[in-house]
Amino acid sequence: MASAPTHPDREIPSPAAADRAPARPARTRAAAVAAAALTVGAGLGLRAVAAGDVAKYGGDALYTVLLLALVVAAAPRLPPARAATIALATSWAVEFLQLTAVPAELSRRSTLARLVLGSTFNAPDLAWYAAGAGAGWLIHSALRRGRHGAGALAR
């Protein structure tokens, strides 16, 4: 015996569906821009209250969170995992670029270049970028799942 077809509006989405669900681009973009601003504030605040490894490695993680927010602002329909992967790959690319003399030379000429590109390769930074990408992915996924889950429950 065949089962009765289900109405598409009444289907219960799988937990992974939130990762693939289309978002409202304008709303997502605005939230991402706000998240980027908050991340910059958190990074500056961390530098103001902490020193040493806490400030350095916390800043590394926040750097990737910032990149993730910028990726989402530029492409709001990207799934959280893809956005986090792009942010992590960019962070790693910048870190590996520090194996050349280019970032150090640019950093000597510009504070902005020093903040964006750094100057010296440091292998532990790679792990902290991954931590930032993971944290950003978890937050982005939870927010997206919450937004889509609330709509599914209202039906």
PDB file of C-alpha atoms in Angstrom:
ATOM      1  CA  MET A   1       0.000   0.000   0.000  1.00  0.00           C
ATOM      2  CA  ALA A   2       1.347   3.424  -0.954  1.00  0.00           C
ATOM      3  CA  SER A   3       1.602   6.079   1.703  1.00  0.00           C
ATOM      4  CA  ALA A   4      -0.356   9.270   1.355  1.00  0.00           C
ATOM      5  CA  PRO A   5       1.637  12.138  -0.129  1.00  0.00           C
ATOM      6  CA  THR A   6       2.643  14.813   2.310  1.00  0.00           C
ATOM      7  CA  HIS A   7       1.986  18.467   1.732  1.00  0.00           C
ATOM      8  CA  PRO A   8       5.314  20.262   1.098  1.00  0.00           C
ATOM      9  CA  ASP A   9       4.489  23.025   3.594  1.00  0.00           C
ATOM     10  CA  ARG A  10       3.987  20.454   6.344  1.00  0.00           C
ATOM     11  CA  GLU A  11       7.211  18.562   5.880  1.00  0.00           C
ATOM     12  CA  ILE A  12       9.572  18.676   8.814  1.00  0.00           C
ATOM     13  CA  PRO A  13      12.958  19.871   7.592  1.00  0.00           C
ATOM     14  CA  SER A  14      15.997  17.797   8.420  1.00  0.00           C
ATOM     15  CA  PRO A  15      18.558  19.441  10.740  1.00  0.00           C
ATOM     16  CA  ALA A  16      20.949  19.706   7.778  1.00  0.00           C
ATOM     17  CA  ALA A  17      18.313  21.581   5.751  1.00  0.00           C
ATOM     18  CA  ALA A  18      18.958  24.755   7.746  1.00  0.00           C
ATOM     19  CA  ASP A  19      22.509  24.735   6.407  1.00  0.00           C
ATOM     20  CA  ARG A  20      21.155  24.631   2.841  1.00  0.00           C
ATOM     21  CA  ALA A  21      18.010  26.705   3.279  1.00  0.00           C
ATOM     22  CA  PRO A  22      17.913  29.956   1.337  1.00  0.00           C
ATOM     23  CA  ALA A  23      18.137  32.997   3.536  1.00  0.00           C
ATOM     24  CA  ARG A  24      16.597  36.418   3.111  1.00  0.00           C
ATOM     25  CA  PRO A  25      19.614  38.074   1.511  1.00  0.00           C
ATOM     26  CA  ALA A  26      19.018  41.663   2.641  1.00  0.00           C
ATOM     27  CA  ARG A  27      18.351  40.654   6.227  1.00  0.00           C
ATOM     28  CA  THR A  28      21.274  38.230   6.274  1.00  0.00           C
ATOM     29  CA  ARG A  29      23.583  40.843   4.758  1.00  0.00           C
ATOM     30  CA  ALA A  30      22.570  43.444   7.363  1.00  0.00           C
ATOM     31  CA  ALA A  31      23.114  40.949  10.184  1.00  0.00           C
ATOM     32  CA  ALA A  32      26.526  40.027   8.765  1.00  0.00           C
ATOM     33  CA  VAL A  33      27.592  43.670   8.568  1.00  0.00           C
ATOM     34  CA  ALA A  34      26.486  44.133  12.188  1.00  0.00           C
ATOM     35  CA  ALA A  35      28.390  40.970  13.160  1.00  0.00           C
ATOM     36  CA  ALA A  36      31.497  42.300  11.401  1.00  0.00           C
ATOM     37  CA  ALA A  37      31.273  45.568  13.335  1.00  0.00           C
ATOM     38  CA  LEU A  38      30.794  43.688  16.620  1.00  0.00           C
ATOM     39  CA  THR A  39      33.757  41.455  15.794  1.00  0.00           C
ATOM     40  CA  VAL A  40      36.008  44.450  15.160  1.00  0.00           C
ATOM     41  CA  GLY A  41      34.817  45.908  18.471  1.00  0.00           C
ATOM     42  CA  ALA A  42      35.507  42.623  20.237  1.00  0.00           C
ATOM     43  CA  GLY A  43      38.995  42.504  18.749  1.00  0.00           C
ATOM     44  CA  LEU A  44      39.790  46.063  19.819  1.00  0.00           C
ATOM     45  CA  GLY A  45      38.309  45.388  23.246  1.00  0.00           C
ATOM     46  CA  LEU A  46      40.381  42.244  23.615  1.00  0.00           C
ATOM     47  CA  ARG A  47      43.534  44.194  22.784  1.00  0.00           C
ATOM     48  CA  ALA A  48      42.557  46.845  25.347  1.00  0.00           C
ATOM     49  CA  VAL A  49      42.025  44.425  28.245  1.00  0.00           C
ATOM     50  CA  ALA A  50      44.361  41.528  27.487  1.00  0.00           C
ATOM     51  CA  ALA A  51      47.972  41.088  26.513  1.00  0.00           C
ATOM     52  CA  GLY A  52      50.300  38.376  25.337  1.00  0.00           C
ATOM     53  CA  ASP A  53      48.958  35.112  23.992  1.00  0.00           C
ATOM     54  CA  VAL A  54      45.341  35.813  24.954  1.00  0.00           C
ATOM     55  CA  ALA A  55      45.258  38.992  22.879  1.00  0.00           C
ATOM     56  CA  LYS A  56      47.285  37.527  20.025  1.00  0.00           C
ATOM     57  CA  TYR A  57      45.521  34.205  19.574  1.00  0.00           C
ATOM     58  CA  GLY A  58      42.102  35.567  20.463  1.00  0.00           C
ATOM     59  CA  GLY A  59      42.709  38.180  17.786  1.00  0.00           C
ATOM     60  CA  ASP A  60      43.628  35.436  15.315  1.00  0.00           C
ATOM     61  CA  ALA A  61      40.339  33.635  15.932  1.00  0.00           C
ATOM     62  CA  LEU A  62      38.388  36.898  15.684  1.00  0.00           C
ATOM     63  CA  TYR A  63      40.193  37.707  12.418  1.00  0.00           C
ATOM     64  CA  THR A  64      38.650  34.626  10.833  1.00  0.00           C
ATOM     65  CA  VAL A  65      35.250  35.358  12.410  1.00  0.00           C
ATOM     66  CA  LEU A  66      35.458  38.803  10.809  1.00  0.00           C
ATOM     67  CA  LEU A  67      36.323  37.289   7.442  1.00  0.00           C
ATOM     68  CA  LEU A  68      33.386  34.903   7.790  1.00  0.00           C
ATOM     69  CA  ALA A  69      31.040  37.815   8.491  1.00  0.00           C
ATOM     70  CA  LEU A  70      32.383  39.637   5.433  1.00  0.00           C
ATOM     71  CA  VAL A  71      31.923  36.531   3.271  1.00  0.00           C
ATOM     72  CA  VAL A  72      28.305  36.243   4.452  1.00  0.00           C
ATOM     73  CA  ALA A  73      27.760  39.961   3.787  1.00  0.00           C
ATOM     74  CA  ALA A  74      29.064  39.520   0.242  1.00  0.00           C
ATOM     75  CA  ALA A  75      27.266  36.209  -0.432  1.00  0.00           C
ATOM     76  CA  PRO A  76      24.370  35.837   2.035  1.00  0.00           C
ATOM     77  CA  ARG A  77      22.985  32.652   0.475  1.00  0.00           C
ATOM     78  CA  LEU A  78      26.158  30.632   1.043  1.00  0.00           C
ATOM     79  CA  PRO A  79      25.710  27.754   3.469  1.00  0.00           C
ATOM     80  CA  PRO A  80      27.476  28.344   6.807  1.00  0.00           C
ATOM     81  CA  ALA A  81      30.012  25.567   6.210  1.00  0.00           C
ATOM     82  CA  ARG A  82      31.044  27.023   2.858  1.00  0.00           C
ATOM     83  CA  ALA A  83      31.295  30.555   4.264  1.00  0.00           C
ATOM     84  CA  ALA A  84      33.473  29.282   7.134  1.00  0.00           C
ATOM     85  CA  THR A  85      35.667  27.336   4.707  1.00  0.00           C
ATOM     86  CA  ILE A  86      36.224  30.429   2.559  1.00  0.00           C
ATOM     87  CA  ALA A  87      37.076  32.508   5.644  1.00  0.00           C
ATOM     88  CA  LEU A  88      39.499  29.858   6.896  1.00  0.00           C
ATOM     89  CA  ALA A  89      41.162  29.451   3.496  1.00  0.00           C
ATOM     90  CA  THR A  90      41.595  33.218   3.249  1.00  0.00           C
ATOM     91  CA  SER A  91      43.088  33.401   6.746  1.00  0.00           C
ATOM     92  CA  TRP A  92      45.507  30.604   5.941  1.00  0.00           C
ATOM     93  CA  ALA A  93      46.430  32.202   2.603  1.00  0.00           C
ATOM     94  CA  VAL A  94      47.276  35.471   4.348  1.00  0.00           C
ATOM     95  CA  GLU A  95      49.329  33.589   6.949  1.00  0.00           C
ATOM     96  CA  PHE A  96      51.266  31.661   4.309  1.00  0.00           C
ATOM     97  CA  LEU A  97      51.805  34.903   2.383  1.00  0.00           C
ATOM     98  CA  GLN A  98      53.770  36.010   5.448  1.00  0.00           C
ATOM     99  CA  LEU A  99      56.450  33.509   4.428  1.00  0.00           C
ATOM    100  CA  THR A 100      57.330  36.068   1.746  1.00  0.00           C
ATOM    101  CA  ALA A 101      58.691  39.560   2.344  1.00  0.00           C
ATOM    102  CA  VAL A 102      55.592  41.277   0.918  1.00  0.00           C
ATOM    103  CA  PRO A 103      53.434  41.595   4.080  1.00  0.00           C
ATOM    104  CA  ALA A 104      56.386  42.695   6.228  1.00  0.00           C
ATOM    105  CA  GLU A 105      57.307  45.404   3.732  1.00  0.00           C
ATOM    106  CA  LEU A 106      53.690  46.603   3.420  1.00  0.00           C
ATOM    107  CA  SER A 107      53.304  46.501   7.224  1.00  0.00           C
ATOM    108  CA  ARG A 108      56.281  48.818   7.616  1.00  0.00           C
ATOM    109  CA  ARG A 109      54.530  51.349   5.371  1.00  0.00           C
ATOM    110  CA  SER A 110      50.946  51.064   6.608  1.00  0.00           C
ATOM    111  CA  THR A 111      49.173  50.347   9.881  1.00  0.00           C
ATOM    112  CA  LEU A 112      46.174  49.080   7.926  1.00  0.00           C
ATOM    113  CA  ALA A 113      48.369  46.610   6.028  1.00  0.00           C
ATOM    114  CA  ARG A 114      49.865  45.436   9.331  1.00  0.00           C
ATOM    115  CA  LEU A 115      46.366  44.856  10.768  1.00  0.00           C
ATOM    116  CA  VAL A 116      45.089  43.039   7.678  1.00  0.00           C
ATOM    117  CA  LEU A 117      48.182  41.134   6.519  1.00  0.00           C
ATOM    118  CA  GLY A 118      50.351  40.816   9.598  1.00  0.00           C
ATOM    119  CA  SER A 119      54.074  40.585   9.044  1.00  0.00           C
ATOM    120  CA  THR A 120      55.535  37.325  10.345  1.00  0.00           C
ATOM    121  CA  PHE A 121      54.489  33.717   9.805  1.00  0.00           C
ATOM    122  CA  ASN A 122      53.537  31.919  13.013  1.00  0.00           C
ATOM    123  CA  ALA A 123      52.386  28.283  12.644  1.00  0.00           C
ATOM    124  CA  PRO A 124      50.126  28.270  15.772  1.00  0.00           C
ATOM    125  CA  ASP A 125      48.057  31.017  14.133  1.00  0.00           C
ATOM    126  CA  LEU A 126      46.751  28.418  11.678  1.00  0.00           C
ATOM    127  CA  ALA A 127      45.043  26.489  14.490  1.00  0.00           C
ATOM    128  CA  TRP A 128      43.516  29.653  15.954  1.00  0.00           C
ATOM    129  CA  TYR A 129      42.136  30.621  12.557  1.00  0.00           C
ATOM    130  CA  ALA A 130      40.506  27.177  12.439  1.00  0.00           C
ATOM    131  CA  ALA A 131      39.070  27.762  15.911  1.00  0.00           C
ATOM    132  CA  GLY A 132      37.592  31.068  14.743  1.00  0.00           C
ATOM    133  CA  ALA A 133      36.140  29.461  11.615  1.00  0.00           C
ATOM    134  CA  GLY A 134      34.625  26.677  13.709  1.00  0.00           C
ATOM    135  CA  ALA A 135      33.099  29.088  16.215  1.00  0.00           C
ATOM    136  CA  GLY A 136      31.763  31.304  13.453  1.00  0.00           C
ATOM    137  CA  TRP A 137      30.312  28.305  11.632  1.00  0.00           C
ATOM    138  CA  LEU A 138      28.564  27.108  14.802  1.00  0.00           C
ATOM    139  CA  ILE A 139      27.066  30.537  15.491  1.00  0.00           C
ATOM    140  CA  HIS A 140      26.019  31.091  11.880  1.00  0.00           C
ATOM    141  CA  SER A 141      24.466  27.606  11.673  1.00  0.00           C
ATOM    142  CA  ALA A 142      22.593  28.043  14.952  1.00  0.00           C
ATOM    143  CA  LEU A 143      21.229  31.438  13.912  1.00  0.00           C
ATOM    144  CA  ARG A 144      20.189  30.147  10.517  1.00  0.00           C
ATOM    145  CA  ARG A 145      18.630  26.999  11.991  1.00  0.00           C
ATOM    146  CA  GLY A 146      16.785  29.083  14.584  1.00  0.00           C
ATOM    147  CA  ARG A 147      15.401  31.430  11.980  1.00  0.00           C
ATOM    148  CA  HIS A 148      14.222  28.624   9.695  1.00  0.00           C
ATOM    149  CA  GLY A 149      13.104  26.388  12.543  1.00  0.00           C
ATOM    150  CA  ALA A 150      10.839  29.111  13.948  1.00  0.00           C
ATOM    151  CA  GLY A 151       9.153  29.475  10.570  1.00  0.00           C
ATOM    152  CA  ALA A 152       8.643  25.721  10.312  1.00  0.00           C
ATOM    153  CA  LEU A 153       7.048  25.584  13.766  1.00  0.00           C
ATOM    154  CA  ALA A 154       4.648  28.412  12.917  1.00  0.00           C
ATOM    155  CA  ARG A 155       3.103  26.447  10.053  1.00  0.00           C
TER     156      ARG A 155
END
